[in-house]
Amino acid sequence: MNRKMNRIIFGLVFGGLLVLPNATRATPVTILDEGFENGIPANAVVTGPTSVVALTSGAYEGVRRFQMIGDSDPNSVASLMLPLNFTGYEDPILDFWSKFNSGIEGPDIASVSLSVDGGLTQINLLTLQDQPTGGWANSILPLPSIANNQPMVQLLFVGNFNGASSDAFSLDDIVVTATAVPEPASGLAVGALSLFALIRARRKK
């Protein structure tokens, strides 16, 4: 009887009928794909004294891009916040295109950060400064593990232009992907493996 059960469990486990946890990685899924083709998203939050618009020219792809433009306020700061829901997902990756359009001097800074507590704490992901103007640049950033399986994540883009109305920073094709959190091993798989190990141990006695 023990020998027969041994063969059955061995066949189930190594024949692939029992799926073990983390045997394969899930295919990444798209959580966010924003190219501003329909203007500024309804769930986005735009703040600051600067002009922030979705323009119908000069896009990296399509016909629109998002642009932050400075003004005469020396403390002018523009921001774009995009909410993300990572419930059931992990290992998110941010992929986007950006460029400084004109008038960018040494003190001017653009940054990307992330928050999981409603904006109280910002985790800096990238700071852009002293960049050449006119050309689009691609940035690919793995997001920190603190965002895994979080329902309320805020992705924040900020432009600080040091009070010059000619300064401009553009964004386009903001994409966030993630993989599904692996399902735990089934009770059948765990039980079968435990029984198999017990039988093996008894046979060795």
Short mmCIF file of C-alpha atoms in Angstrom, two decimals:
data_model
loop_
_atom_site.label_atom_id
_atom_site.label_comp_id
_atom_site.label_asym_id
_atom_site.label_seq_id
_atom_site.Cartn_x
_atom_site.Cartn_y
_atom_site.Cartn_z
CA MET A 1 0.00 0.00 0.00
CA ASN A 2 2.79 2.41 0.93
CA ARG A 3 4.65 1.63 -2.26
CA LYS A 4 1.54 2.21 -4.38
CA MET A 5 0.73 5.51 -2.65
CA ASN A 6 4.34 6.54 -3.08
CA ARG A 7 4.09 6.04 -6.83
CA ILE A 8 0.79 7.98 -7.06
CA ILE A 9 2.09 10.99 -5.19
CA PHE A 10 5.38 10.91 -7.08
CA GLY A 11 3.47 10.98 -10.36
CA LEU A 12 1.27 13.86 -9.26
CA VAL A 13 4.14 16.02 -8.09
CA PHE A 14 6.66 15.36 -10.81
CA GLY A 15 4.12 14.79 -13.55
CA GLY A 16 3.04 18.41 -13.26
CA LEU A 17 -0.52 17.85 -12.00
CA LEU A 18 0.26 19.78 -8.83
CA VAL A 19 1.31 23.37 -9.44
CA LEU A 20 3.88 24.54 -6.96
CA PRO A 21 4.16 28.20 -5.92
CA ASN A 22 6.48 30.49 -7.94
CA ALA A 23 6.99 27.78 -10.56
CA THR A 24 6.56 30.41 -13.28
CA ARG A 25 6.43 34.18 -13.31
CA ALA A 26 3.22 35.88 -14.39
CA THR A 27 3.23 37.99 -17.55
CA PRO A 28 3.40 41.72 -16.74
CA VAL A 29 0.13 43.59 -17.11
CA THR A 30 -0.38 47.28 -17.85
CA ILE A 31 -1.61 49.28 -14.86
CA LEU A 32 -1.30 52.72 -16.51
CA ASP A 33 -0.86 53.81 -20.13
CA GLU A 34 -1.19 57.58 -20.42
CA GLY A 35 -0.28 59.49 -23.58
CA PHE A 36 -2.59 62.49 -22.94
CA GLU A 37 -4.38 61.94 -26.23
CA ASN A 38 -7.64 62.86 -24.47
CA GLY A 39 -6.13 65.71 -22.46
CA ILE A 40 -5.34 65.59 -18.75
CA PRO A 41 -6.83 62.45 -17.12
CA ALA A 42 -9.92 63.04 -14.99
CA ASN A 43 -8.37 61.34 -11.96
CA ALA A 44 -5.09 63.29 -12.21
CA VAL A 45 -4.30 66.12 -9.78
CA VAL A 46 -2.53 69.19 -11.15
CA THR A 47 -1.14 71.81 -8.75
CA GLY A 48 1.07 74.89 -8.73
CA PRO A 49 1.15 78.47 -10.00
CA THR A 50 2.42 77.46 -13.42
CA SER A 51 0.50 76.70 -16.57
CA VAL A 52 0.01 72.97 -17.06
CA VAL A 53 -1.59 71.85 -20.29
CA ALA A 54 -1.91 68.95 -22.70
CA LEU A 55 -0.62 70.38 -25.98
CA THR A 56 -1.61 69.25 -29.46
CA SER A 57 1.89 69.56 -30.92
CA GLY A 58 5.40 68.27 -30.41
CA ALA A 59 4.38 64.95 -28.83
CA TYR A 60 6.77 62.03 -28.59
CA GLU A 61 4.01 59.79 -29.91
CA GLY A 62 0.50 60.65 -31.05
CA VAL A 63 -0.63 64.27 -31.20
CA ARG A 64 -0.57 65.36 -27.54
CA ARG A 65 1.93 65.77 -24.74
CA PHE A 66 1.74 67.03 -21.18
CA GLN A 67 3.68 70.23 -20.46
CA MET A 68 4.58 72.25 -17.37
CA ILE A 69 5.42 75.90 -18.04
CA GLY A 70 7.12 78.28 -15.59
CA ASP A 71 5.96 81.77 -14.62
CA SER A 72 7.46 84.86 -12.96
CA ASP A 73 7.09 83.49 -9.42
CA PRO A 74 10.61 82.59 -8.19
CA ASN A 75 9.09 79.69 -6.26
CA SER A 76 6.94 78.42 -9.10
CA VAL A 77 6.38 74.68 -8.91
CA ALA A 78 4.14 72.60 -11.16
CA SER A 79 3.08 69.05 -10.46
CA LEU A 80 1.12 66.20 -11.94
CA MET A 81 -0.11 63.39 -9.68
CA LEU A 82 -1.40 60.14 -11.15
CA PRO A 83 -3.11 57.63 -8.80
CA LEU A 84 -2.28 53.93 -9.12
CA ASN A 85 -3.87 50.80 -7.68
CA PHE A 86 -1.46 47.88 -7.22
CA THR A 87 -3.87 45.61 -5.33
CA GLY A 88 -2.92 42.06 -6.29
CA TYR A 89 0.23 43.18 -8.12
CA GLU A 90 3.93 43.46 -7.37
CA ASP A 91 7.25 44.49 -8.96
CA PRO A 92 5.86 47.56 -10.79
CA ILE A 93 7.98 49.33 -13.41
CA LEU A 94 7.57 52.93 -14.61
CA ASP A 95 8.45 53.75 -18.23
CA PHE A 96 8.04 57.31 -19.59
CA TRP A 97 9.41 59.89 -22.01
CA SER A 98 10.33 63.48 -21.06
CA LYS A 99 12.12 66.54 -22.38
CA PHE A 100 13.06 70.07 -21.38
CA ASN A 101 11.61 72.28 -24.09
CA SER A 102 13.46 75.55 -23.53
CA GLY A 103 14.97 77.95 -21.03
CA ILE A 104 16.26 75.34 -18.58
CA GLU A 105 19.05 76.68 -16.36
CA GLY A 106 21.11 75.13 -13.57
CA PRO A 107 18.62 75.72 -10.72
CA ASP A 108 15.70 74.25 -12.68
CA ILE A 109 14.75 70.75 -11.58
CA ALA A 110 12.23 68.13 -12.63
CA SER A 111 11.64 65.14 -10.39
CA VAL A 112 9.61 61.95 -10.10
CA SER A 113 8.51 60.53 -6.76
CA LEU A 114 6.09 58.03 -5.27
CA SER A 115 3.91 57.97 -2.16
CA VAL A 116 1.88 55.23 -0.48
CA ASP A 117 0.52 57.35 2.39
CA GLY A 118 -1.55 59.95 0.58
CA GLY A 119 1.37 62.24 -0.21
CA LEU A 120 2.65 62.68 3.36
CA THR A 121 5.92 60.96 2.47
CA GLN A 122 7.53 61.14 -0.96
CA ILE A 123 10.05 58.55 -2.14
CA ASN A 124 12.26 60.14 -4.78
CA LEU A 125 12.69 58.02 -7.89
CA LEU A 126 14.50 60.38 -10.27
CA THR A 127 15.82 63.95 -10.39
CA LEU A 128 16.56 65.66 -13.71
CA GLN A 129 18.77 68.75 -13.74
CA ASP A 130 21.08 70.48 -16.23
CA GLN A 131 19.54 68.48 -19.06
CA PRO A 132 19.91 69.41 -22.74
CA THR A 133 16.80 70.89 -24.34
CA GLY A 134 14.80 69.75 -27.33
CA GLY A 135 15.19 65.97 -27.34
CA TRP A 136 13.00 63.30 -25.81
CA ALA A 137 14.64 60.99 -23.24
CA ASN A 138 13.32 57.64 -22.02
CA SER A 139 13.39 56.70 -18.33
CA ILE A 140 12.65 53.19 -17.02
CA LEU A 141 12.40 52.92 -13.24
CA PRO A 142 11.59 49.85 -11.13
CA LEU A 143 9.33 51.12 -8.35
CA PRO A 144 10.21 50.31 -4.72
CA SER A 145 8.75 47.18 -3.14
CA ILE A 146 6.75 49.32 -0.71
CA ALA A 147 4.30 49.86 -3.60
CA ASN A 148 3.61 46.12 -3.95
CA ASN A 149 -0.04 45.19 -3.41
CA GLN A 150 -0.89 48.76 -2.34
CA PRO A 151 -4.34 50.11 -3.30
CA MET A 152 -3.54 53.84 -3.10
CA VAL A 153 -0.22 54.78 -4.68
CA GLN A 154 0.52 58.29 -5.94
CA LEU A 155 2.97 58.88 -8.79
CA LEU A 156 4.14 62.51 -8.73
CA PHE A 157 5.94 64.51 -11.44
CA VAL A 158 7.22 67.94 -10.34
CA GLY A 159 8.78 70.83 -12.25
CA ASN A 160 10.56 73.62 -10.32
CA PHE A 161 11.51 76.36 -12.78
CA ASN A 162 13.02 79.10 -10.59
CA GLY A 163 10.68 81.83 -11.79
CA ALA A 164 11.14 81.94 -15.58
CA SER A 165 8.16 81.98 -17.91
CA SER A 166 10.17 80.49 -20.79
CA ASP A 167 10.95 77.26 -18.92
CA ALA A 168 9.04 74.16 -19.96
CA PHE A 169 9.11 70.45 -19.20
CA SER A 170 7.11 67.86 -21.16
CA LEU A 171 5.95 64.31 -20.49
CA ASP A 172 4.50 61.67 -22.79
CA ASP A 173 3.72 57.94 -22.93
CA ILE A 174 3.73 57.25 -19.18
CA VAL A 175 3.38 53.48 -18.78
CA VAL A 176 3.34 51.42 -15.57
CA THR A 177 3.39 47.62 -15.64
CA ALA A 178 3.35 45.04 -12.83
CA THR A 179 3.00 41.29 -12.32
CA ALA A 180 0.25 39.51 -10.43
CA VAL A 181 1.06 38.36 -6.90
CA PRO A 182 1.58 34.56 -7.12
CA GLU A 183 -1.23 32.42 -5.76
CA PRO A 184 -0.33 30.36 -2.65
CA ALA A 185 0.16 26.64 -3.05
CA SER A 186 -3.09 24.67 -2.92
CA GLY A 187 -3.89 22.53 0.10
CA LEU A 188 -3.74 19.47 -2.15
CA ALA A 189 -0.21 20.25 -3.27
CA VAL A 190 1.05 20.93 0.25
CA GLY A 191 -0.67 17.86 1.64
CA ALA A 192 0.63 15.61 -1.11
CA LEU A 193 4.19 16.83 -0.69
CA SER A 194 4.00 16.36 3.06
CA LEU A 195 2.64 12.83 2.67
CA PHE A 196 5.28 11.99 0.09
CA ALA A 197 8.02 13.17 2.46
CA LEU A 198 6.52 11.15 5.33
CA ILE A 199 6.40 7.95 3.27
CA ARG A 200 9.96 8.45 2.12
CA ALA A 201 11.10 8.95 5.70
CA ARG A 202 9.34 5.79 6.91
CA ARG A 203 10.80 3.70 4.11
CA LYS A 204 14.31 4.71 5.14
CA LYS A 205 13.81 3.44 8.70
#
